Amino acid sequence: VQLVESGGGLVQAGGSLRLSCAASGRTFGTAAMGWFRQAPGKEREFVAAISRSGGNYADSVKGRFTVSRDNAKNTVYLQMNSLKPEDTAIYYCTADPAGWSRSGSWAYWGQGTQVTVSS
């Protein structure tokens, strides 16, 4: 199983980016998929997840980020709007057939993509 993130980069504060995560090796149609991030010197934190019950978000990104998926493409997306410098981090894609959680105990992880927001 492989999760490959793309779409990271450098953006000014207030700008937008869309991250993509393509899964291969199995179909994740009914599995939970999500995003975590880790900023330098900080612990990894939950960002968003999508499951059959819908989307779930960290309070820090609620109203600015939107998680979605395309099951036909086995891909999950994270649309990030109104970006802030504090959103700067490596963003990791995750997947787990058992469901989602705000903890880091997910079955599958991508390698991460860097998002840098300049002020």
PDB file of N, CA and C in Angstrom, residues 6 9 13 19 25 31-32 46-47 51 59 64 73-74 76 81 93 95 99 104 111 114:
ATOM      1  N   SER A   6       0.864  15.200  -2.981  1.00  0.00           N
ATOM      2  CA  SER A   6       1.362  16.216  -3.905  1.00  0.00           C
ATOM      3  C   SER A   6       0.593  17.498  -3.671  1.00  0.00           C
ATOM      4  N   GLY A   9       3.781  23.426  -1.355  1.00  0.00           N
ATOM      5  CA  GLY A   9       4.586  24.483  -1.927  1.00  0.00           C
ATOM      6  C   GLY A   9       4.614  25.699  -1.041  1.00  0.00           C
ATOM      7  N   ALA A  13       0.491  34.363   2.870  1.00  0.00           N
ATOM      8  CA  ALA A  13      -0.633  34.339   3.803  1.00  0.00           C
ATOM      9  C   ALA A  13      -1.891  34.835   3.101  1.00  0.00           C
ATOM     10  N   LEU A  19      -3.952  20.065  -1.623  1.00  0.00           N
ATOM     11  CA  LEU A  19      -3.138  18.871  -1.526  1.00  0.00           C
ATOM     12  C   LEU A  19      -3.919  17.678  -2.061  1.00  0.00           C
ATOM     13  N   GLY A  25      -2.278   0.132  -4.304  1.00  0.00           N
ATOM     14  CA  GLY A  25      -2.037  -1.118  -3.600  1.00  0.00           C
ATOM     15  C   GLY A  25      -3.297  -1.748  -3.041  1.00  0.00           C
ATOM     16  N   ALA A  31     -12.724   3.163   3.433  1.00  0.00           N
ATOM     17  CA  ALA A  31     -11.807   3.437   4.533  1.00  0.00           C
ATOM     18  C   ALA A  31     -11.818   4.914   4.875  1.00  0.00           C
ATOM     19  N   ALA A  32     -11.493   5.211   6.106  1.00  0.00           N
ATOM     20  CA  ALA A  32     -11.281   6.606   6.482  1.00  0.00           C
ATOM     21  C   ALA A  32      -9.952   7.072   5.896  1.00  0.00           C
ATOM     22  N   PHE A  46      -3.484  16.280  14.256  1.00  0.00           N
ATOM     23  CA  PHE A  46      -4.603  15.970  13.366  1.00  0.00           C
ATOM     24  C   PHE A  46      -5.057  17.245  12.663  1.00  0.00           C
ATOM     25  N   VAL A  47      -5.370  17.112  11.374  1.00  0.00           N
ATOM     26  CA  VAL A  47      -5.886  18.247  10.603  1.00  0.00           C
ATOM     27  C   VAL A  47      -7.327  17.984  10.173  1.00  0.00           C
ATOM     28  N   SER A  51     -14.742  10.193   6.294  1.00  0.00           N
ATOM     29  CA  SER A  51     -15.209   8.818   6.390  1.00  0.00           C
ATOM     30  C   SER A  51     -16.632   8.766   5.867  1.00  0.00           C
ATOM     31  N   ASP A  59     -10.005  22.187  15.212  1.00  0.00           N
ATOM     32  CA  ASP A  59     -10.578  23.516  15.415  1.00  0.00           C
ATOM     33  C   ASP A  59      -9.758  24.598  14.710  1.00  0.00           C
ATOM     34  N   ARG A  64     -11.746  26.859   7.119  1.00  0.00           N
ATOM     35  CA  ARG A  64     -10.750  27.253   6.134  1.00  0.00           C
ATOM     36  C   ARG A  64     -10.317  26.078   5.249  1.00  0.00           C
ATOM     37  N   LYS A  73     -10.881   7.552  -8.208  1.00  0.00           N
ATOM     38  CA  LYS A  73      -9.442   7.776  -8.393  1.00  0.00           C
ATOM     39  C   LYS A  73      -8.633   7.331  -7.181  1.00  0.00           C
ATOM     40  N   ASN A  74      -9.315   6.827  -6.162  1.00  0.00           N
ATOM     41  CA  ASN A  74      -8.633   6.405  -4.937  1.00  0.00           C
ATOM     42  C   ASN A  74      -7.768   7.543  -4.382  1.00  0.00           C
ATOM     43  N   VAL A  76      -7.650  11.343  -2.050  1.00  0.00           N
ATOM     44  CA  VAL A  76      -8.231  12.266  -1.092  1.00  0.00           C
ATOM     45  C   VAL A  76      -7.569  13.627  -1.277  1.00  0.00           C
ATOM     46  N   ASN A  81      -7.694  27.066   2.318  1.00  0.00           N
ATOM     47  CA  ASN A  81      -7.924  28.474   1.995  1.00  0.00           C
ATOM     48  C   ASN A  81      -7.536  29.350   3.179  1.00  0.00           C
ATOM     49  N   CYS A  93      -0.619  12.387   4.534  1.00  0.00           N
ATOM     50  CA  CYS A  93      -1.866  11.705   4.212  1.00  0.00           C
ATOM     51  C   CYS A  93      -1.927  10.397   4.991  1.00  0.00           C
ATOM     52  N   ALA A  95      -4.552   6.773   5.970  1.00  0.00           N
ATOM     53  CA  ALA A  95      -5.722   5.961   5.619  1.00  0.00           C
ATOM     54  C   ALA A  95      -5.840   4.804   6.600  1.00  0.00           C
ATOM     55  N   GLY A  99     -11.331   3.004  10.457  1.00  0.00           N
ATOM     56  CA  GLY A  99     -11.987   4.233  10.844  1.00  0.00           C
ATOM     57  C   GLY A  99     -10.992   5.328  11.171  1.00  0.00           C
ATOM     58  N   GLY A 104      -2.685   9.579  16.306  1.00  0.00           N
ATOM     59  CA  GLY A 104      -1.834   9.187  15.194  1.00  0.00           C
ATOM     60  C   GLY A 104      -1.855   7.705  14.884  1.00  0.00           C
ATOM     61  N   GLN A 111       4.505   9.912   2.716  1.00  0.00           N
ATOM     62  CA  GLN A 111       5.821  10.456   3.065  1.00  0.00           C
ATOM     63  C   GLN A 111       5.774  11.931   3.423  1.00  0.00           C
ATOM     64  N   GLN A 114       5.618  19.338   1.883  1.00  0.00           N
ATOM     65  CA  GLN A 114       5.872  20.563   2.634  1.00  0.00           C
ATOM     66  C   GLN A 114       4.932  21.676   2.187  1.00  0.00           C
TER      67      GLN A 114
END
